[in-house]
Coordinates of C-alpha atoms in Angstrom, one line a residue:
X794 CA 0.0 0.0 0.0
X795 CA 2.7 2.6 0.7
X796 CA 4.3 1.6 -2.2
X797 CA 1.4 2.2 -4.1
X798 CA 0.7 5.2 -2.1
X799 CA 4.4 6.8 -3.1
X800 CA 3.7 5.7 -6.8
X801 CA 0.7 8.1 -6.7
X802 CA 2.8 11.0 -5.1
X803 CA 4.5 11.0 -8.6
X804 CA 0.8 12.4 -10.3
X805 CA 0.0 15.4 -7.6
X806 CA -2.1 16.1 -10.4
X807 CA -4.3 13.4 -10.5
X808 CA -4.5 12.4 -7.4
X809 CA -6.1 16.1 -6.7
X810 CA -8.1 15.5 -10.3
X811 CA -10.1 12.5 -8.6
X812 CA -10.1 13.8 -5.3
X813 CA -11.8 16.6 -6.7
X814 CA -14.1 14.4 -9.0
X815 CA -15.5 12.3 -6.2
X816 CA -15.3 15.0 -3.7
X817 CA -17.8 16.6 -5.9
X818 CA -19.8 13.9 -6.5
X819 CA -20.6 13.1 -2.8
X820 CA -21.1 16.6 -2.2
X821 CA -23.6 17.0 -5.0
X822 CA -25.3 13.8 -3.5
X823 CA -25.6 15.3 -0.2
X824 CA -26.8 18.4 -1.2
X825 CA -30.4 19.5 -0.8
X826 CA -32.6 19.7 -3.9
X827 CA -34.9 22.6 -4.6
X828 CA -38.3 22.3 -6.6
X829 CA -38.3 26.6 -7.1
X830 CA -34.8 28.7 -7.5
X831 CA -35.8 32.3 -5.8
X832 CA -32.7 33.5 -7.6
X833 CA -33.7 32.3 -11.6
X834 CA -37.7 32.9 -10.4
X835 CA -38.5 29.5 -12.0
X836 CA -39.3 25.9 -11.2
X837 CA -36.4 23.9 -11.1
X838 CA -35.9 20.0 -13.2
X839 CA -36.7 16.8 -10.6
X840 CA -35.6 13.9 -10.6
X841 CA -37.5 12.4 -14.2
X842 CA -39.6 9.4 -14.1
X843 CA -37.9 6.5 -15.5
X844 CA -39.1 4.2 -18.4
X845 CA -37.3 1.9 -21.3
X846 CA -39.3 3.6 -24.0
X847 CA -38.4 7.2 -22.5
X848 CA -34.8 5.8 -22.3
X849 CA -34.5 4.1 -26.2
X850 CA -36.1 7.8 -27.6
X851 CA -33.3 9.5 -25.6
X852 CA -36.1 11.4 -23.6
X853 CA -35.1 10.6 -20.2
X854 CA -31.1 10.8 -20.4
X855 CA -32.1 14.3 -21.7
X856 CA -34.6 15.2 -18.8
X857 CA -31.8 13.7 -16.3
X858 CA -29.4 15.9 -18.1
X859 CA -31.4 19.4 -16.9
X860 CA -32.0 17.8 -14.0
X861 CA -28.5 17.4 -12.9
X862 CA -27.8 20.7 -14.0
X863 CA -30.4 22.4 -12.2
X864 CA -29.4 20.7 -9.1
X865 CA -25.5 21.0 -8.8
X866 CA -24.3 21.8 -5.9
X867 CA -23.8 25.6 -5.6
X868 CA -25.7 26.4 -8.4
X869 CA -26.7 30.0 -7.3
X870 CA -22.8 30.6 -6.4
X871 CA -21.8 29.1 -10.2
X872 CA -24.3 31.7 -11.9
X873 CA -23.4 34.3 -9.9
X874 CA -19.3 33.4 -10.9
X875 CA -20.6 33.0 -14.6
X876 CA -22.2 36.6 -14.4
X877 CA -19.7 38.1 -13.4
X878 CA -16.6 36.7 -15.7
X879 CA -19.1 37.3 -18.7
X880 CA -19.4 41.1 -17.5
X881 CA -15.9 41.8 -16.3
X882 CA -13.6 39.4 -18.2
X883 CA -15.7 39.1 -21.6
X884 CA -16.9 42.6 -21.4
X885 CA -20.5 41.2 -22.2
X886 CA -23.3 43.9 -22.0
X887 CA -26.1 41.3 -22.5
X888 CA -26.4 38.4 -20.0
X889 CA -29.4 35.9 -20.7
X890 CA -31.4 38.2 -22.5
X891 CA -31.3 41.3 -20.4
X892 CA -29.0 44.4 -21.3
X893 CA -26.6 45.8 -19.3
X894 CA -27.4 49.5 -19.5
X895 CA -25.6 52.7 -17.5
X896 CA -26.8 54.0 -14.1
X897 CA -27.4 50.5 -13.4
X898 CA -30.2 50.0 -15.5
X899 CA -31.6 46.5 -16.8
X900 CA -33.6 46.5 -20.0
X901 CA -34.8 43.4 -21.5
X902 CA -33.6 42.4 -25.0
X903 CA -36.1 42.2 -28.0
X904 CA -34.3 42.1 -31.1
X905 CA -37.9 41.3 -33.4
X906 CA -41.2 40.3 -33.4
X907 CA -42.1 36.3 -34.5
X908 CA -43.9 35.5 -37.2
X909 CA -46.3 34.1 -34.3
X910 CA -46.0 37.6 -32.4
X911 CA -46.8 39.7 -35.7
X912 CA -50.2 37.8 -36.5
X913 CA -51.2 38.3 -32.5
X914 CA -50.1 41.7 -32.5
X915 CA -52.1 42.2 -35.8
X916 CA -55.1 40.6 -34.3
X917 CA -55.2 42.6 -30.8
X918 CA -55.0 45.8 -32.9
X919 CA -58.2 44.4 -34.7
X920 CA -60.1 43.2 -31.7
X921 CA -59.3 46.3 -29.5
X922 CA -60.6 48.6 -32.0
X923 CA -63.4 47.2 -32.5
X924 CA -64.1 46.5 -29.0
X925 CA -63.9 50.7 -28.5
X926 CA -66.5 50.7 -31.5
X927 CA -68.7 48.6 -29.8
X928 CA -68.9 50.7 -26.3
X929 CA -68.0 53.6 -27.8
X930 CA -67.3 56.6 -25.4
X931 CA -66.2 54.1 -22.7
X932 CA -63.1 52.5 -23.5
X933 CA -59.3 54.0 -22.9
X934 CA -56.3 52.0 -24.0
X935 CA -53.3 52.6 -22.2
X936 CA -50.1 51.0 -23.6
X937 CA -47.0 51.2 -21.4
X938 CA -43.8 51.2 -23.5
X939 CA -40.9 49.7 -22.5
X940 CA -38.4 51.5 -20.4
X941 CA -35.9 51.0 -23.5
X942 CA -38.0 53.4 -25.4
X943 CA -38.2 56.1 -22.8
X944 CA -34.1 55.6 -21.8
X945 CA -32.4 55.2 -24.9
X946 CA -29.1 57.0 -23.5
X947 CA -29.0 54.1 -20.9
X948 CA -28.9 51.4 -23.2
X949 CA -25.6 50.1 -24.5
X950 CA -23.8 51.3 -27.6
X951 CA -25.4 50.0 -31.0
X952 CA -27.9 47.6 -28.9
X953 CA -30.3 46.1 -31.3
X954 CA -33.0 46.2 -30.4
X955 CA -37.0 46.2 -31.8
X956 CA -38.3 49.5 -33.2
X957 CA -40.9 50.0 -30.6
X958 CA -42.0 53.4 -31.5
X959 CA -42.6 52.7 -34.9
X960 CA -44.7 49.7 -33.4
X961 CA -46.5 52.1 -30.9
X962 CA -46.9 54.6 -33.4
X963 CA -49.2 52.1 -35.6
X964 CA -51.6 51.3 -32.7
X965 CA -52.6 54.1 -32.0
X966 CA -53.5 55.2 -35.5
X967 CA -55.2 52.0 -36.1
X968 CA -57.3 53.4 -33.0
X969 CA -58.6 56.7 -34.4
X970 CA -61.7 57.5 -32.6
X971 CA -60.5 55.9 -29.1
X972 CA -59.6 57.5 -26.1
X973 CA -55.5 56.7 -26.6
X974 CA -53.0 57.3 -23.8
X975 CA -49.6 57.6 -25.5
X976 CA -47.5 57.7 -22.3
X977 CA -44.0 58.3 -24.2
X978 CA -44.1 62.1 -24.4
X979 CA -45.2 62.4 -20.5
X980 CA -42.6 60.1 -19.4
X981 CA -39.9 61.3 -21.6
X982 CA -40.2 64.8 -20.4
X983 CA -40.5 63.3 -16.5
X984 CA -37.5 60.6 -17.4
X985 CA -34.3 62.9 -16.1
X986 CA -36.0 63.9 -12.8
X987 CA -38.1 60.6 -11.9
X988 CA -37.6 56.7 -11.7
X989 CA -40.1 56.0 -13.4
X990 CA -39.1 52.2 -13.9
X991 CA -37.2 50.0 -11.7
X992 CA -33.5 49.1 -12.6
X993 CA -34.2 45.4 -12.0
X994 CA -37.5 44.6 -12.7
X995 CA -39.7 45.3 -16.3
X996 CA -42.5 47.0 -14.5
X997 CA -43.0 50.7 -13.3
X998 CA -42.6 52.1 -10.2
X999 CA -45.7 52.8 -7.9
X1000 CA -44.7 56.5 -7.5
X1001 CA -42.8 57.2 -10.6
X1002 CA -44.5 55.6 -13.8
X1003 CA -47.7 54.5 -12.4
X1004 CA -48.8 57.7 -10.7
X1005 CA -47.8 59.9 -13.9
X1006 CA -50.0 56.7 -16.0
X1007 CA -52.7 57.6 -13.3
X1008 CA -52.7 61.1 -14.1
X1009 CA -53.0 61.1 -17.8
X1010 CA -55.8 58.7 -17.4
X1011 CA -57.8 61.2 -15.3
X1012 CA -56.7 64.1 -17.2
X1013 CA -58.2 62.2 -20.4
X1014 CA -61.5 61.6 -18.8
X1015 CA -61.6 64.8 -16.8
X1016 CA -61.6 63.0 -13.5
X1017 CA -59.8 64.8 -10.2
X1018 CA -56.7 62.5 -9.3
X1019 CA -55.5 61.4 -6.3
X1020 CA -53.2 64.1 -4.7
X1021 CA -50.2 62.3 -3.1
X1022 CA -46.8 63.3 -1.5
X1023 CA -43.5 61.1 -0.9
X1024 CA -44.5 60.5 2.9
X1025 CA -47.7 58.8 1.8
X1026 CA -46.0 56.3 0.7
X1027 CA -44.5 52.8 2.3
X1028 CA -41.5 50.9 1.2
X1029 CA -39.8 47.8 0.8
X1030 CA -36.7 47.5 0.7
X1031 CA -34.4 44.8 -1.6
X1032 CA -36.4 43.9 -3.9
X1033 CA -34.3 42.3 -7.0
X1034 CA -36.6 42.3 -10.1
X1035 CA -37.0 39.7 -13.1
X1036 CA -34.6 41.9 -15.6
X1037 CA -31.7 40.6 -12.7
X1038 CA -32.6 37.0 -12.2
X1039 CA -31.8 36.7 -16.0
X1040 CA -28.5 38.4 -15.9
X1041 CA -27.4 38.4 -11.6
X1042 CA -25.5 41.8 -12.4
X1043 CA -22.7 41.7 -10.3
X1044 CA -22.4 45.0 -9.2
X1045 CA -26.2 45.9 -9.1
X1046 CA -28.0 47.3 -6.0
X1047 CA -31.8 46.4 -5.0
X1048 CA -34.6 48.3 -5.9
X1049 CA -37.1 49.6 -3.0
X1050 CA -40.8 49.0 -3.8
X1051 CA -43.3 52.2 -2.7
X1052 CA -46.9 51.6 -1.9
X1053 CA -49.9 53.5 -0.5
X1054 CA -51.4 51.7 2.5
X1055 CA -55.5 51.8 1.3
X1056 CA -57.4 50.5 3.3
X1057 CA -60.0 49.5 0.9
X1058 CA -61.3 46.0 0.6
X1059 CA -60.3 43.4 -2.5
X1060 CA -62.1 40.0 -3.3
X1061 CA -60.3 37.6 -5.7
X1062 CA -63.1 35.5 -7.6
X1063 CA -63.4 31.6 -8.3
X1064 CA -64.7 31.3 -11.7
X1065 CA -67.1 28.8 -12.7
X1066 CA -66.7 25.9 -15.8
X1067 CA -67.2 28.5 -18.5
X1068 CA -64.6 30.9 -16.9
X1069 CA -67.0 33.4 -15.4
X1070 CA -67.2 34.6 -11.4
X1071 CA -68.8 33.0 -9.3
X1072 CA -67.7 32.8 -5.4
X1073 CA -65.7 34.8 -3.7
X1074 CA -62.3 32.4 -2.8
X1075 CA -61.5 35.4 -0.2
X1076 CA -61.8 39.1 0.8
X1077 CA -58.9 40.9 2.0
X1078 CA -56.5 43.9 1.9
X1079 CA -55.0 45.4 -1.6
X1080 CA -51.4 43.6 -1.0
X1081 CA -50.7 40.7 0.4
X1082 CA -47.7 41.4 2.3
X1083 CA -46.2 38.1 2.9
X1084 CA -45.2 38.7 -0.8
X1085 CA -43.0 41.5 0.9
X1086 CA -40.7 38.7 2.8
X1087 CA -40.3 36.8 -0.3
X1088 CA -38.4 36.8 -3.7
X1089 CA -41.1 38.0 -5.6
X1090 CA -42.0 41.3 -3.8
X1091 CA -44.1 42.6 -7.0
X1092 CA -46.5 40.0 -6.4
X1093 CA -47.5 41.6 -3.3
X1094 CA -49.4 44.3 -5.6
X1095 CA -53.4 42.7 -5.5
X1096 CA -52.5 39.5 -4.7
X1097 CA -50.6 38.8 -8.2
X1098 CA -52.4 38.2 -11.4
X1099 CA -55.6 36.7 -10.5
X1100 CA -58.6 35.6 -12.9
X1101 CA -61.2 38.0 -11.7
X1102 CA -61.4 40.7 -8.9
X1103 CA -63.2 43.7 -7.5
X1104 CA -62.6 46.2 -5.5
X1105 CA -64.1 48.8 -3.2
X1106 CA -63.6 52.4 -4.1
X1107 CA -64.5 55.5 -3.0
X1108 CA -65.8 57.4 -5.7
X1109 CA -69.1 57.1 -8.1
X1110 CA -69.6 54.4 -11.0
X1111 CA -67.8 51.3 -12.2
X1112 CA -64.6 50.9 -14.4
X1113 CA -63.8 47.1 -15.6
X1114 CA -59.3 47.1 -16.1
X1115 CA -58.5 44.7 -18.3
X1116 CA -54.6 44.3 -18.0
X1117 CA -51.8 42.4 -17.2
X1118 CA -49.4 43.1 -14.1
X1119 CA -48.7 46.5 -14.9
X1120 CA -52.1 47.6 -13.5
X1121 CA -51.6 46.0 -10.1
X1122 CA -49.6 48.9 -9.2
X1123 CA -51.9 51.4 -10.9
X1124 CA -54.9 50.4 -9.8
X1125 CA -54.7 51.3 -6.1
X1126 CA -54.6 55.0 -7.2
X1127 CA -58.6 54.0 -8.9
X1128 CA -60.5 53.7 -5.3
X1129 CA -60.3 57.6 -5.2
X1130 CA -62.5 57.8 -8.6
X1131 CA -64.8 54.9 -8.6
X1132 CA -67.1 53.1 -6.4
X1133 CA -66.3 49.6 -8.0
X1134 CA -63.2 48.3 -9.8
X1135 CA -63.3 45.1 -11.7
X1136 CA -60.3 43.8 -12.9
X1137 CA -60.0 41.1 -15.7
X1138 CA -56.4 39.3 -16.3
X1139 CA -57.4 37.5 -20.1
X1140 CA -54.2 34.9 -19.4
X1141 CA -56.1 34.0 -16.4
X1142 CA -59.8 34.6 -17.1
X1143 CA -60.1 33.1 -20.5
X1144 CA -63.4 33.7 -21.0
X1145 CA -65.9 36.8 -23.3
X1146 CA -64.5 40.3 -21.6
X1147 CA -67.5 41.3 -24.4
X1148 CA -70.3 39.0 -22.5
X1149 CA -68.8 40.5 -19.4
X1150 CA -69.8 43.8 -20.3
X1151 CA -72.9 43.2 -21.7
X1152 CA -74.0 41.1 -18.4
X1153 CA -72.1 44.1 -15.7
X1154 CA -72.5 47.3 -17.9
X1155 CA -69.4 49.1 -16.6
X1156 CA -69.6 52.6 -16.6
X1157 CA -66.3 52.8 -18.3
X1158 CA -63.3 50.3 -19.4
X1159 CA -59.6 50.7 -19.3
X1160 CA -56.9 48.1 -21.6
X1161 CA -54.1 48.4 -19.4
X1162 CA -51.1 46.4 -20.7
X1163 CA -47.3 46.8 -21.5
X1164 CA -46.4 46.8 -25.2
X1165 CA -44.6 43.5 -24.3
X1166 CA -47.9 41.9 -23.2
X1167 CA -50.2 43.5 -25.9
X1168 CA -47.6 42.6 -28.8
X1169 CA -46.9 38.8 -28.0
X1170 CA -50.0 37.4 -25.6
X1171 CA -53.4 36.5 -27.4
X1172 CA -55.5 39.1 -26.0
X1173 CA -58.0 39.6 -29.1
X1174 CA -60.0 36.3 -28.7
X1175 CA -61.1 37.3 -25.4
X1176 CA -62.3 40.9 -26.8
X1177 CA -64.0 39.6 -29.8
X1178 CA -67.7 40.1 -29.9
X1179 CA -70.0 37.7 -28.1
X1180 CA -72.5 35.5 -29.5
X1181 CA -75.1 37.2 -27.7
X1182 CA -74.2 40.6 -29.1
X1183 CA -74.4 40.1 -33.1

């Protein structure tokens, strides 16, 4: 054995190649598996389900493949390392889809629209109009645009990146006749003195890009806004957005998440077989602050993206929002103007927004969404005319 031992001395380099090897191995063994990475905000693979036929079609060695990789030891310390060498040694200004922009600002990366994204696009334009033909007098679209449009300075030299304003430019004209709220000239003349986007996350901030949003809706329909100041608000601190978990900036520092503390009631909505409300699942406060302790802070905004819900206001008449996330930071500012919001999430509803209205008769309704949302999610089939109304 010592001889064997001193015949291995010669190899320092192997020796510390296997040690290393199996070290690993037990060490990756050992360590404990996750089903949700808080750092990637995603599921993460499990162990797959064994079969011969999965095996034969290569299905399973490739399933066991992600899995292994999604469960190595240290993985959030590796992508942490990898974003940092791609930044500092390879001089990268996009990391997994997000770009790397100056004052430590994040912007996500769209270089084109799909074929697939073009039709939708094409068909939310159609269905949107003629949704505001239908009700006419009572429907406001609101498009946010993408904080790449209102910082172009920020982004990095020669990005490439999709003409959005060309883009935003044909929606509303295809909209003649509606009541359009082109955000981009407000927030570019607000964009030097206001955050009006977070630098990690997609989505406005509560008392930067939402309030101004809020504003130019009331102004549009001549309603008295909500006067706030900075103390109104309440914060939370560290919160790391979606734009990060793709790229884990080295250097970047945490957002801080303002909110108004309403004290008006909400009431999320189980929908029936056919997708419409019919129970209340629970009545509560306008954020659920446990949100606050966790990864996903946003989500503390009206309890996430839920089907169908209404709130209490304090003002006269109803509005039906039909949006995506955006609005869940908006909509707070609404209980000073109506009496009743309803809010409709179409990725989560999936059922006529037009029998909706026919059945409720809103007073007025507001199409809330980000141009990401309106240009590549299938909002149209959920505005197209009912059977009941031709």
């Amino acid at each position: 054995m010592k001889e064997k031992w001193n015949e291995l001395k010669k190899y320092p380099l192997l020796v510390l190649f296997f040690v290393f090897l199996f070290g690993f191995m037990f060490l990756d063994m050992a360590w404990p598996k996750r089903a949700y990475s808080d750092l990637e905000r995603r599921d993460l693979a499990q162990v797959p389900d064994f079969s011969l036929t999965k095996l034969f079609e290569n299905v399973w060695t490739s399933e066991y493949d992600k899995y292994t990789k999604d469960q190595v030891a240290g993985r959030d310390m590796w992508l942490r390392l990898q974003s940092r060498s791609e930044s500092l040694v390879f001089q990268k200004e996009e990391i997994g889809g997000a770009l790397l922009g100056d004052d430590e600002m994040l912007f996500t990366q769209t270089l084109a629209l799909k074929p697939t994204e073009e039709r939708i696009l094409k068909g939310n334009i159609q269905q949107t109009s003629l949704f505001a033909m239908r009700y006419p007098g009572q429907v406001t679209l609101m498009l946010t645009p993408s904080a790449s449009t209102i910082y172009p300075d920020l982004l990095p030299a020669n990005a490439p990146m999709l003409d959005e304003n060309a883009l935003l430019d044909t929606i509303f004209e295809m909209h003649e006749g509606t009541n359009c709220i082109d955000l981009r000239e407000t927030f570019g003349a607000a964009a030097e003195d206001t955050q009006l986007y977070y630098k990690t996350d997609h989505h406005w901030t509560t008392d930067g890009g939402a309030y101004l949003a809020y504003q130019e809706y009331c102004r549009s329909l001549g309603l008295t806004p909500m006067e706030v100041s900075k103390e109104d608000f309440k914060h939370v601190e560290d919160f790391w957005g979606t734009t990060y978990s793709k790229c884990l900036r080295w250097d970047q520092t945490p957002d801080t998440i303002a909110y108004l503390d309403i004290p008006n009631q909400l009431t999320v909505w189980q929908t029936n077989a056919v997708g419409e409300p019919s129970e209340p699942k629970f009545t509560s406060g306008l954020y659920e602050m446990e949100k606050a302790e966790t990864a996903d802070k946003y989500a503390m905004f009206l309890y996430g993206n839920q089907g169908y819900t209404t709130i209490e206001g304090n003002g006269e008449g109803r509005v039906l929002v039909v949006k995506d996330s955006y609005a869940n930071s908006f909509v707070p500012y609404l209980t000073s103007n109506y009496a009743e919001i309803c809010m409709v999430d179409p990725r989560s509803y999936r059922n006529s927004i037009d029998a909706l209205m026919q059945r409720e008769q809103f007073d007025q309704v507001l199409l809330l969404f980000s141009f990401q949302t309106y240009s590549t999610t299938n909002i149209a089939s959920y505005l197209a005319a009912s059977a009941s109304a031709d």
